[in-house]
Short mmCIF file of C-alpha atoms in Angstrom, two decimals:
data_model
loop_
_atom_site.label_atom_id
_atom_site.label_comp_id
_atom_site.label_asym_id
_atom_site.label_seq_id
_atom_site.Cartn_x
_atom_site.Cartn_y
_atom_site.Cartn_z
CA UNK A 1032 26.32 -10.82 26.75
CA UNK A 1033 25.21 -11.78 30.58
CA UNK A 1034 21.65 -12.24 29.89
CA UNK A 1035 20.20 -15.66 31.21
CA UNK A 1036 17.72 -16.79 28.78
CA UNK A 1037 16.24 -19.15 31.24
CA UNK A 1038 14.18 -15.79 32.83
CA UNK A 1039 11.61 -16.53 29.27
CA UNK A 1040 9.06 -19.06 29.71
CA UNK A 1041 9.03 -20.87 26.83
CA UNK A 1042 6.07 -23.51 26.00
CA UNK A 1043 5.88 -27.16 26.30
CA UNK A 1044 7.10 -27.39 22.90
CA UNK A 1045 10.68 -25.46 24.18
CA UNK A 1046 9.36 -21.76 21.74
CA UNK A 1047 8.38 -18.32 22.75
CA UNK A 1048 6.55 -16.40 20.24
CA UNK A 1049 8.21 -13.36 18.61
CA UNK A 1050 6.63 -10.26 16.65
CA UNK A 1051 9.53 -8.78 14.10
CA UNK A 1052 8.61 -5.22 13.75
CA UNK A 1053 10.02 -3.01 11.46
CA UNK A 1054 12.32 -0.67 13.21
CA UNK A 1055 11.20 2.80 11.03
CA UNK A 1056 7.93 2.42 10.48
CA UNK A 1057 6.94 0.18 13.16
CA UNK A 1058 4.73 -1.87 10.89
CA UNK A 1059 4.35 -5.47 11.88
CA UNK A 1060 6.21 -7.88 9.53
CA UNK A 1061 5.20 -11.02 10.91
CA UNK A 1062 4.77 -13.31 14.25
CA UNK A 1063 7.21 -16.93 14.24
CA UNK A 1064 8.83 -19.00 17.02
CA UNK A 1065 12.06 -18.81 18.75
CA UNK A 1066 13.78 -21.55 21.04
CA UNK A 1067 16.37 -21.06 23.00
CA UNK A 1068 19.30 -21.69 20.36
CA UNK A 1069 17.40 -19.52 18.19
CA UNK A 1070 17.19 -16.57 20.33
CA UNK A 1071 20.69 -16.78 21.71
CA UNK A 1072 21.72 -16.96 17.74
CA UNK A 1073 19.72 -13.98 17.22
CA UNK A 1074 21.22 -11.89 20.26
CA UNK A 1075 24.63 -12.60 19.42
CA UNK A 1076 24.88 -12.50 15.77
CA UNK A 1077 22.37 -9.41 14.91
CA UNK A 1078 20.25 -10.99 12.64
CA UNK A 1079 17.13 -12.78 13.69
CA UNK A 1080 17.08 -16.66 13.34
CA UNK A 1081 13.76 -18.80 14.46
CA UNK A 1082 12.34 -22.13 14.79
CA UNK A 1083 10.42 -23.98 12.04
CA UNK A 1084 7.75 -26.06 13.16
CA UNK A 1085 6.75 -27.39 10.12
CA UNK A 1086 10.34 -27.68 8.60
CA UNK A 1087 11.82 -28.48 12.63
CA UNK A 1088 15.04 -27.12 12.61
CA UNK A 1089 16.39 -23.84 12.62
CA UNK A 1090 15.85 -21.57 10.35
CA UNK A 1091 18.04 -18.19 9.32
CA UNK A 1092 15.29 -15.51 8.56
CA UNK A 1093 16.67 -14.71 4.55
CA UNK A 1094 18.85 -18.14 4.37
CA UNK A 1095 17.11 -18.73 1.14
CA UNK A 1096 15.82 -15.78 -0.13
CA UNK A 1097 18.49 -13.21 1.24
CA UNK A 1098 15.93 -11.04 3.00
CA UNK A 1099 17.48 -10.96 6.23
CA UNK A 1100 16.20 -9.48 9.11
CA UNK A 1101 19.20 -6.90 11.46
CA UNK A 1102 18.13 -6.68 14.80
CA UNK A 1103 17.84 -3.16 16.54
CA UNK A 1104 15.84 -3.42 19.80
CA UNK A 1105 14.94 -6.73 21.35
CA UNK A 1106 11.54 -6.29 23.80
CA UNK A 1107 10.04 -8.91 26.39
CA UNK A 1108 6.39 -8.82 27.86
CA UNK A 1109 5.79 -8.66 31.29
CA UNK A 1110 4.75 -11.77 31.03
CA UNK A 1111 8.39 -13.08 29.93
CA UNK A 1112 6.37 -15.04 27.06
CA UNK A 1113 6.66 -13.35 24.06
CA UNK A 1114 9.44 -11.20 22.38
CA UNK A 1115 9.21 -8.10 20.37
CA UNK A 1116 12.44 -7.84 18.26
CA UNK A 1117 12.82 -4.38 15.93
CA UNK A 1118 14.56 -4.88 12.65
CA UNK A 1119 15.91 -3.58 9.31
CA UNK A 1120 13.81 -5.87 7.01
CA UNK A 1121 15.92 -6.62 3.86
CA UNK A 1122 13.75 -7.17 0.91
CA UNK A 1123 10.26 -8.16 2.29
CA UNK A 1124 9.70 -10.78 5.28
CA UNK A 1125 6.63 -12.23 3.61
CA UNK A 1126 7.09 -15.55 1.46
CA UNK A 1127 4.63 -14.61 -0.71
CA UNK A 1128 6.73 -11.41 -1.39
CA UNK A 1129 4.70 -9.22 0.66
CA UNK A 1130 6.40 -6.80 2.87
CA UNK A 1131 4.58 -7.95 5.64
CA UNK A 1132 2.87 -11.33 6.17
CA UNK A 1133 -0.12 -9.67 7.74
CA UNK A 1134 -1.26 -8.88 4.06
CA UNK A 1135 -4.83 -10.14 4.66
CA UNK A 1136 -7.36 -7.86 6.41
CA UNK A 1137 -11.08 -8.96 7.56
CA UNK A 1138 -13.11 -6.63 5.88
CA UNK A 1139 -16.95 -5.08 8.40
CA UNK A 1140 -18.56 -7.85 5.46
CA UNK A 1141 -16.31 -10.33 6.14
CA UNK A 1142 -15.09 -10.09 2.98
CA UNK A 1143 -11.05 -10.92 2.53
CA UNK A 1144 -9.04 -7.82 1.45
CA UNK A 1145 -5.65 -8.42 0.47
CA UNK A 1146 -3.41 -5.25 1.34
CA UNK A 1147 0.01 -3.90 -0.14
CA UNK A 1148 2.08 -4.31 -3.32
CA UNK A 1149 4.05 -7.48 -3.41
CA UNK A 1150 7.59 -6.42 -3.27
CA UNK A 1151 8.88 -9.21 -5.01
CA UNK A 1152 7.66 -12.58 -6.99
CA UNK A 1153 8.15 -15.82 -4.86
CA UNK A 1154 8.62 -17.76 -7.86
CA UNK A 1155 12.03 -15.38 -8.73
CA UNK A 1156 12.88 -16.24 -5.29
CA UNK A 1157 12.38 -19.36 -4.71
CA UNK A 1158 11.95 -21.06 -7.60
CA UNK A 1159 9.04 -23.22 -8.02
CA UNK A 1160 8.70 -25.05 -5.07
CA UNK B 1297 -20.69 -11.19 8.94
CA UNK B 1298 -20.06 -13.64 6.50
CA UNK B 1299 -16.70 -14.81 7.65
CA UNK B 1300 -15.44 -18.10 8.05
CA UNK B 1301 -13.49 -19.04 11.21
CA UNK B 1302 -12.52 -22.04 10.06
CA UNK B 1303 -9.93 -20.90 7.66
CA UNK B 1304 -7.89 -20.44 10.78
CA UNK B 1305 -4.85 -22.63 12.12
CA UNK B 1306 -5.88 -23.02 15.78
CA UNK B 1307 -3.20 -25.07 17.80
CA UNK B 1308 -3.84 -28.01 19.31
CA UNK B 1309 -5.23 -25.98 22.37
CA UNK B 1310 -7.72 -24.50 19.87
CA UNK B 1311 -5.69 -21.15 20.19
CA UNK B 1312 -4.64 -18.46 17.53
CA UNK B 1313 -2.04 -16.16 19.11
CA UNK B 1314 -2.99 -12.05 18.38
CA UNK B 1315 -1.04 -8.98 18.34
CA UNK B 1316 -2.44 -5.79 19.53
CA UNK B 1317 -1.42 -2.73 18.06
CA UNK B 1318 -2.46 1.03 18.31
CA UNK B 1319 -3.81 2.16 15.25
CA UNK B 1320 -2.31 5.56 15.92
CA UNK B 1321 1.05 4.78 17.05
CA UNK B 1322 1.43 1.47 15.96
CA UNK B 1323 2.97 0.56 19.07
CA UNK B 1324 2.66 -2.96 19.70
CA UNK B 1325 0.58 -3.42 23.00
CA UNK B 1326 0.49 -7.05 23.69
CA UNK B 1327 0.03 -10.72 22.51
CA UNK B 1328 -2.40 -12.51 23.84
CA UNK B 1329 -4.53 -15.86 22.79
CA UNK B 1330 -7.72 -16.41 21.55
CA UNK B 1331 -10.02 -18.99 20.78
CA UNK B 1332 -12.78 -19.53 18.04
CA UNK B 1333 -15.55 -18.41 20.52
CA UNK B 1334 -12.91 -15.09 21.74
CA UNK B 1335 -12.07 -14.39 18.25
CA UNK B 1336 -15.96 -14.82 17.09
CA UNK B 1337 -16.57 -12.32 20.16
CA UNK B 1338 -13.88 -9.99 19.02
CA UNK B 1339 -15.40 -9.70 15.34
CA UNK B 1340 -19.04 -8.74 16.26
CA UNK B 1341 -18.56 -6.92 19.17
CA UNK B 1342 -15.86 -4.49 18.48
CA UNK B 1343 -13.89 -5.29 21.22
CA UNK B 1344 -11.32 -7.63 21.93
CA UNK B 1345 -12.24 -11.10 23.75
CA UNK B 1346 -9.30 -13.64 24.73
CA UNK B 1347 -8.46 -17.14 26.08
CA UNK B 1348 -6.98 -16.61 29.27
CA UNK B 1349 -4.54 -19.48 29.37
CA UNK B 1350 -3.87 -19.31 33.08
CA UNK B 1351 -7.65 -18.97 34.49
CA UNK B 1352 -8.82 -21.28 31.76
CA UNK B 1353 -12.12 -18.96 30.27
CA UNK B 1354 -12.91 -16.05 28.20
CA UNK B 1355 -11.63 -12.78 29.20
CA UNK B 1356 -13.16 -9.15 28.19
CA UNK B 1357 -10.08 -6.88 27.84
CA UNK B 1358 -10.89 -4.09 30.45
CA UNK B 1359 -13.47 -6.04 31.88
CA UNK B 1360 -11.57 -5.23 35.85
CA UNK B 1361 -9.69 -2.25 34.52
CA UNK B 1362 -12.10 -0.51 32.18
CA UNK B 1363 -8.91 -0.73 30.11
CA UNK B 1364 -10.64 -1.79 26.89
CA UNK B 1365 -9.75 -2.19 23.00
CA UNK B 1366 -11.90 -0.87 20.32
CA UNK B 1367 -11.27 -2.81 17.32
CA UNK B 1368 -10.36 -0.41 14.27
CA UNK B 1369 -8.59 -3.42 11.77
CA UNK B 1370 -8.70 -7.32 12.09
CA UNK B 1371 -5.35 -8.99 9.92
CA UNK B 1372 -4.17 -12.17 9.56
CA UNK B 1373 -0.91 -13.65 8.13
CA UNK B 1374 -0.06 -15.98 5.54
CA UNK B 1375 -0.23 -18.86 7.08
CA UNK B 1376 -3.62 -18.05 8.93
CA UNK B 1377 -2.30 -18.93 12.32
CA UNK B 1378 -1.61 -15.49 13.51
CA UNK B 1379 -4.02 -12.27 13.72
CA UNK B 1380 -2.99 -8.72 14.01
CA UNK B 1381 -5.41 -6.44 15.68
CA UNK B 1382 -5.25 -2.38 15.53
CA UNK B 1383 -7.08 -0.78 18.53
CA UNK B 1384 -8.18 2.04 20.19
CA UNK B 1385 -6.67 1.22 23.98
CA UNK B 1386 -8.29 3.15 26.29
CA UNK B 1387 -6.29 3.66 29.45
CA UNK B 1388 -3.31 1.03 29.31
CA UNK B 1389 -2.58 -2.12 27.94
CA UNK B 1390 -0.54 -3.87 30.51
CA UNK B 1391 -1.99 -4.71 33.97
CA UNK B 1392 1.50 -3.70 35.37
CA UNK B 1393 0.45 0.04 34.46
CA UNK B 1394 2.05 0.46 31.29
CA UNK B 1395 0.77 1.52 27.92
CA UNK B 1396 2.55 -1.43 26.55
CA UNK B 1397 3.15 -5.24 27.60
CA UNK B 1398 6.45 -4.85 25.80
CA UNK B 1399 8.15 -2.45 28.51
CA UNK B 1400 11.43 -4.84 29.13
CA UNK B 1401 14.02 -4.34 26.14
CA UNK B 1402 17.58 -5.89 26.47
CA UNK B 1403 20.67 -3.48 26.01
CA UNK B 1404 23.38 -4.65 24.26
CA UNK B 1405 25.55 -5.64 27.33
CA UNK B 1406 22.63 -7.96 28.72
CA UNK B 1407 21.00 -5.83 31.02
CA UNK B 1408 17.28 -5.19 31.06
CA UNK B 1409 16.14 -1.59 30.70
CA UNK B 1410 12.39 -0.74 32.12
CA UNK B 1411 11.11 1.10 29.30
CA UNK B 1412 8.29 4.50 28.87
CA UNK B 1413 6.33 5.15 32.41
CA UNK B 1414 3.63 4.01 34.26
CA UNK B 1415 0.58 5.06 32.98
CA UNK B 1416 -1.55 3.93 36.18
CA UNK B 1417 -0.88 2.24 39.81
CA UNK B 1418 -2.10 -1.62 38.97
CA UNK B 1419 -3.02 -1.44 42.71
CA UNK B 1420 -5.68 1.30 42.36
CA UNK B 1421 -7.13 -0.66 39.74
CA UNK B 1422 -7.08 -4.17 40.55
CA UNK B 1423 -6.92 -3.92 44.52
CA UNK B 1424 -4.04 -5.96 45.91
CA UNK B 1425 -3.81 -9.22 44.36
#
């Protein structure tokens, strides 16, 4: 592939945000960080890998739990800041075994709702961590 | 409203990133930042408020482009450092002219395809910049 990754501004920090969306129903999975090795892993092999902040290293979305994430469509703003990358979620993306991570909505009383099934129990998963 | 800000993860610029998405399409619009005072704005006045990291200050969505968001559903992840807002957009989302920030995708053989059309000239709306 000829694309030059140095056209994305990534932050001080050497990451560029990405939002994984799922490919066929276009709901949101989740939002996590991508430097450059990351990204270029993620254009060449299909699947989407990130950086871990907390954990710093790379990280293969599913390495652990086997819900790996193929890539369809890969998006930039216009902005060259932040990626949107369209997937085939295996499994659920959420560690909590969620579909989505963005399983907690702000109710008009500020009350927390928490939204979907869980699609899987973290514990069978990942064992007790 | 009851709800606590705190609970969020702010970075160490005090910013949560957000993605917008239309509640009808779910297209993903943007991402942009905000901060406790932007996100406090967002929640109790319907519309969406950012941290505009290049000018430094608050910034209305629409406020030059009457382009603004009506705020239909607030989420936020797992890990409380990201938010997920559906909108109505009114006009266009991206100050280039298209419905979407997210108008760049890159085609298998590294080229970059301009995505969907121009909704408005950014020059009849913000003057020449």
């Amino acid at each position: 592939m000829a694309f030059n990754l140095d056209r994305f501004k990534f932050d001080a920090q050497g990451l560029i945000p990405a939002i994984i969306q799922d490919s066929r129903t276009n709901e949101v999975l989740m939002l996590a960080y991508m430097n450059k090795e990351a990204l270029a892993k993620t254009l060449t092999s299909g699947q989407t890998w990130f950086y871990s902040r907390s954990r710093q290293r790379l990280w293969h979305k599913g390495e652990t739990s086997g819900n790996i994430q193929e890539v369809d469509e890969v998006y930039f703003d216009c902005d060259a800041d932040a990626l949107l990358i369209k997937v085939r979620q295996h499994g659920a993306a959420c560690h909590e075994g969620y579909k989505s991570c963005f399983h907690y909505r702000i109710e008009p009383d500020g009350r927390v709702a928490l939204v979907g099934q869980p699609a899987f129990d973290p514990a069978d998963v990942y064992g007790d961590r």
